[in-house]
PDB file of C-alpha atoms in Angstrom:
ATOM      1  CA  MET A   1      28.604  -9.604 -93.276  1.00  0.00           C
ATOM      2  CA  ILE A   2      29.129 -10.171 -89.561  1.00  0.00           C
ATOM      3  CA  PRO A   3      32.715  -9.424 -88.506  1.00  0.00           C
ATOM      4  CA  GLY A   4      34.956 -11.868 -86.693  1.00  0.00           C
ATOM      5  CA  TYR A   5      34.970 -15.632 -86.624  1.00  0.00           C
ATOM      6  CA  ALA A   6      32.351 -18.172 -85.609  1.00  0.00           C
ATOM      7  CA  THR A   7      31.791 -21.839 -86.357  1.00  0.00           C
ATOM      8  CA  SER A   8      29.418 -24.687 -85.579  1.00  0.00           C
ATOM      9  CA  ASP A   9      32.290 -27.218 -85.606  1.00  0.00           C
ATOM     10  CA  PRO A  10      31.954 -29.543 -82.581  1.00  0.00           C
ATOM     11  CA  LEU A  11      35.760 -29.917 -82.513  1.00  0.00           C
ATOM     12  CA  LYS A  12      35.901 -26.326 -81.244  1.00  0.00           C
ATOM     13  CA  LEU A  13      34.072 -27.498 -78.097  1.00  0.00           C
ATOM     14  CA  CYS A  14      35.998 -28.556 -75.017  1.00  0.00           C
ATOM     15  CA  LEU A  15      35.791 -32.338 -74.691  1.00  0.00           C
ATOM     16  CA  CYS A  16      33.699 -32.109 -71.492  1.00  0.00           C
ATOM     17  CA  ILE A  17      30.847 -30.352 -73.316  1.00  0.00           C
ATOM     18  CA  ARG A  18      31.448 -31.969 -76.722  1.00  0.00           C
ATOM     19  CA  GLU A  19      30.585 -35.393 -75.301  1.00  0.00           C
ATOM     20  CA  ARG A  20      27.406 -34.032 -73.727  1.00  0.00           C
ATOM     21  CA  TYR A  21      26.452 -32.158 -76.900  1.00  0.00           C
ATOM     22  CA  LEU A  22      26.792 -35.327 -78.983  1.00  0.00           C
ATOM     23  CA  ALA A  23      24.728 -37.189 -76.364  1.00  0.00           C
ATOM     24  CA  LEU A  24      22.152 -34.375 -76.544  1.00  0.00           C
ATOM     25  CA  ILE A  25      21.882 -34.768 -80.328  1.00  0.00           C
ATOM     26  CA  GLU A  26      21.314 -38.531 -79.917  1.00  0.00           C
ATOM     27  CA  ALA A  27      18.787 -38.132 -77.088  1.00  0.00           C
ATOM     28  CA  CYS A  28      16.762 -35.598 -79.063  1.00  0.00           C
ATOM     29  CA  LEU A  29      16.841 -37.780 -82.184  1.00  0.00           C
ATOM     30  CA  ARG A  30      15.432 -40.695 -80.165  1.00  0.00           C
ATOM     31  CA  GLN A  31      12.449 -38.446 -79.451  1.00  0.00           C
ATOM     32  CA  GLY A  32      12.072 -37.349 -83.061  1.00  0.00           C
ATOM     33  CA  VAL A  33      13.764 -33.963 -82.678  1.00  0.00           C
ATOM     34  CA  ARG A  34      16.587 -33.214 -85.128  1.00  0.00           C
ATOM     35  CA  LEU A  35      18.990 -30.506 -83.940  1.00  0.00           C
ATOM     36  CA  ILE A  36      20.696 -28.014 -86.221  1.00  0.00           C
ATOM     37  CA  PRO A  37      23.941 -26.524 -84.863  1.00  0.00           C
ATOM     38  CA  ILE A  38      24.111 -22.739 -84.962  1.00  0.00           C
ATOM     39  CA  GLU A  39      27.375 -21.856 -83.188  1.00  0.00           C
ATOM     40  CA  THR A  40      29.859 -23.651 -81.011  1.00  0.00           C
ATOM     41  CA  PHE A  41      32.746 -21.171 -80.960  1.00  0.00           C
ATOM     42  CA  ARG A  42      33.358 -17.493 -81.724  1.00  0.00           C
ATOM     43  CA  ASP A  43      36.097 -14.932 -81.331  1.00  0.00           C
ATOM     44  CA  ILE A  44      35.940 -11.710 -79.332  1.00  0.00           C
ATOM     45  CA  ILE A  45      35.388  -9.622 -82.477  1.00  0.00           C
ATOM     46  CA  ARG A  46      32.180 -11.551 -83.227  1.00  0.00           C
ATOM     47  CA  GLN A  47      31.158 -11.388 -79.545  1.00  0.00           C
ATOM     48  CA  ARG A  48      31.594  -7.600 -79.464  1.00  0.00           C
ATOM     49  CA  TYR A  49      29.408  -7.345 -82.569  1.00  0.00           C
ATOM     50  CA  TYR A  50      26.723  -9.489 -80.918  1.00  0.00           C
ATOM     51  CA  VAL A  51      26.748  -7.329 -77.780  1.00  0.00           C
ATOM     52  CA  ALA A  52      26.598  -4.115 -79.830  1.00  0.00           C
ATOM     53  CA  HIS A  53      23.615  -5.486 -81.764  1.00  0.00           C
ATOM     54  CA  LYS A  54      21.902  -6.859 -78.633  1.00  0.00           C
ATOM     55  CA  VAL A  55      22.198 -10.482 -79.745  1.00  0.00           C
ATOM     56  CA  SER A  56      24.221 -11.181 -76.595  1.00  0.00           C
ATOM     57  CA  LYS A  57      24.444  -9.426 -73.252  1.00  0.00           C
ATOM     58  CA  THR A  58      27.995 -10.257 -72.227  1.00  0.00           C
ATOM     59  CA  LEU A  59      31.576 -10.076 -73.409  1.00  0.00           C
ATOM     60  CA  ASN A  60      32.255 -13.102 -71.187  1.00  0.00           C
ATOM     61  CA  SER A  61      30.450 -15.639 -73.360  1.00  0.00           C
ATOM     62  CA  LYS A  62      31.264 -19.309 -72.890  1.00  0.00           C
ATOM     63  CA  HIS A  63      31.431 -19.471 -76.726  1.00  0.00           C
ATOM     64  CA  LEU A  64      34.779 -17.654 -76.496  1.00  0.00           C
ATOM     65  CA  PRO A  65      38.026 -19.596 -75.932  1.00  0.00           C
ATOM     66  CA  GLN A  66      37.925 -20.830 -72.324  1.00  0.00           C
ATOM     67  CA  PRO A  67      40.677 -22.061 -70.033  1.00  0.00           C
ATOM     68  CA  PRO A  68      42.472 -24.341 -69.836  1.00  0.00           C
ATOM     69  CA  PHE A  69      42.343 -25.512 -73.479  1.00  0.00           C
ATOM     70  CA  GLY A  70      41.152 -22.431 -75.398  1.00  0.00           C
ATOM     71  CA  LEU A  71      37.965 -24.164 -76.528  1.00  0.00           C
ATOM     72  CA  SER A  72      34.291 -23.274 -76.132  1.00  0.00           C
ATOM     73  CA  LEU A  73      32.048 -24.396 -73.288  1.00  0.00           C
ATOM     74  CA  ALA A  74      28.797 -23.412 -75.040  1.00  0.00           C
ATOM     75  CA  VAL A  75      26.597 -24.486 -77.927  1.00  0.00           C
ATOM     76  CA  ASP A  76      23.764 -22.773 -79.723  1.00  0.00           C
ATOM     77  CA  ALA A  77      21.559 -25.293 -81.524  1.00  0.00           C
ATOM     78  CA  ALA A  78      17.916 -25.459 -82.512  1.00  0.00           C
ATOM     79  CA  PRO A  79      15.364 -28.101 -83.378  1.00  0.00           C
ATOM     80  CA  LYS A  80      15.029 -28.140 -87.172  1.00  0.00           C
ATOM     81  CA  ARG A  81      11.234 -27.794 -87.123  1.00  0.00           C
ATOM     82  CA  VAL A  82      11.250 -24.533 -85.146  1.00  0.00           C
ATOM     83  CA  LEU A  83      13.633 -22.820 -87.559  1.00  0.00           C
ATOM     84  CA  GLU A  84      10.754 -22.632 -90.041  1.00  0.00           C
ATOM     85  CA  LEU A  85       8.341 -21.078 -87.517  1.00  0.00           C
ATOM     86  CA  LYS A  86       7.897 -17.393 -86.711  1.00  0.00           C
ATOM     87  CA  GLY A  87      10.397 -16.266 -84.087  1.00  0.00           C
ATOM     88  CA  TRP A  88      11.576 -19.875 -83.745  1.00  0.00           C
ATOM     89  CA  ALA A  89       8.471 -20.579 -81.647  1.00  0.00           C
ATOM     90  CA  PRO A  90       9.712 -20.276 -78.038  1.00  0.00           C
ATOM     91  CA  GLY A  91       8.012 -22.892 -75.880  1.00  0.00           C
ATOM     92  CA  HIS A  92       7.392 -25.267 -78.824  1.00  0.00           C
ATOM     93  CA  GLN A  93       7.388 -28.935 -77.803  1.00  0.00           C
ATOM     94  CA  ASP A  94      10.711 -29.529 -79.603  1.00  0.00           C
ATOM     95  CA  TRP A  95      12.372 -26.846 -77.452  1.00  0.00           C
ATOM     96  CA  LEU A  96      11.002 -28.580 -74.380  1.00  0.00           C
ATOM     97  CA  VAL A  97      12.577 -31.871 -75.473  1.00  0.00           C
ATOM     98  CA  TYR A  98      15.885 -30.067 -76.170  1.00  0.00           C
ATOM     99  CA  THR A  99      16.035 -28.313 -72.813  1.00  0.00           C
ATOM    100  CA  GLU A 100      14.839 -31.337 -70.829  1.00  0.00           C
ATOM    101  CA  GLU A 101      17.552 -33.513 -72.366  1.00  0.00           C
ATOM    102  CA  ALA A 102      20.177 -30.783 -71.892  1.00  0.00           C
ATOM    103  CA  ARG A 103      19.310 -30.494 -68.189  1.00  0.00           C
ATOM    104  CA  ARG A 104      19.446 -34.285 -67.849  1.00  0.00           C
ATOM    105  CA  LEU A 105      23.007 -34.075 -69.184  1.00  0.00           C
ATOM    106  CA  ARG A 106      23.764 -31.416 -66.554  1.00  0.00           C
ATOM    107  CA  LEU A 107      24.044 -28.539 -69.010  1.00  0.00           C
ATOM    108  CA  GLU A 108      22.890 -25.039 -68.138  1.00  0.00           C
ATOM    109  CA  CYS A 109      20.107 -23.864 -70.447  1.00  0.00           C
ATOM    110  CA  GLY A 110      19.697 -20.324 -71.689  1.00  0.00           C
ATOM    111  CA  ALA A 111      15.960 -21.047 -71.667  1.00  0.00           C
ATOM    112  CA  ASP A 112      16.172 -20.875 -67.869  1.00  0.00           C
ATOM    113  CA  TRP A 113      17.621 -17.351 -67.838  1.00  0.00           C
ATOM    114  CA  ALA A 114      15.167 -14.528 -67.244  1.00  0.00           C
ATOM    115  CA  GLY A 115      15.503 -11.131 -68.841  1.00  0.00           C
ATOM    116  CA  PHE A 116      17.007 -12.010 -72.235  1.00  0.00           C
ATOM    117  CA  ASN A 117      15.360 -12.114 -75.647  1.00  0.00           C
ATOM    118  CA  LYS A 118      11.836 -11.789 -74.250  1.00  0.00           C
ATOM    119  CA  GLY A 119      12.935 -13.822 -71.244  1.00  0.00           C
ATOM    120  CA  TRP A 120      14.762 -16.791 -72.721  1.00  0.00           C
ATOM    121  CA  ASP A 121      17.704 -17.851 -74.878  1.00  0.00           C
ATOM    122  CA  TRP A 122      16.348 -21.200 -76.070  1.00  0.00           C
ATOM    123  CA  PRO A 123      19.255 -22.299 -78.345  1.00  0.00           C
ATOM    124  CA  HIS A 124      22.005 -21.807 -75.746  1.00  0.00           C
ATOM    125  CA  VAL A 125      23.405 -24.572 -73.528  1.00  0.00           C
ATOM    126  CA  GLN A 126      26.697 -24.433 -71.632  1.00  0.00           C
ATOM    127  CA  LEU A 127      28.935 -25.592 -68.848  1.00  0.00           C
ATOM    128  CA  PRO A 128      29.972 -22.908 -66.343  1.00  0.00           C
ATOM    129  CA  GLU A 129      33.585 -24.123 -66.388  1.00  0.00           C
ATOM    130  CA  CYS A 130      35.736 -26.882 -67.854  1.00  0.00           C
ATOM    131  CA  GLN A 131      35.000 -30.251 -66.260  1.00  0.00           C
ATOM    132  CA  CYS A 132      37.778 -32.198 -67.970  1.00  0.00           C
ATOM    133  CA  PRO A 133      40.187 -34.050 -65.723  1.00  0.00           C
ATOM    134  CA  GLN A 134      43.211 -31.818 -65.327  1.00  0.00           C
ATOM    135  CA  ASN A 135      46.686 -33.189 -65.941  1.00  0.00           C
ATOM    136  CA  PRO A 136      49.045 -32.355 -63.028  1.00  0.00           C
TER     137      PRO A 136
END
């Protein structure tokens, strides 16, 4: 069993990314790509485990509670069809739909990051910081 806490609950996402994530699900569905959520939020215990087991490279993951609301700014999701393929089929057409739609929604894509997981982290999308209107 993996230690710590993680969930795929969209309510653990900061509103600024939650709205985009829900729009991403809809946009992909319109193109025939059904997304399966993997993780939206995790605690530092889970993150340390991921780093120790080379599943993640950083202890500063956007999946961890982020200011100012203590919610996540990252989502890991995957097209349902690729989950049944060897190695989740990086570069599969469904991933291309997912990342294209994520970029259109102004989300950063792990697929664009070099040097991780044979070059790319296809499931990961994030915002670099909270974009919610701040209350004075």
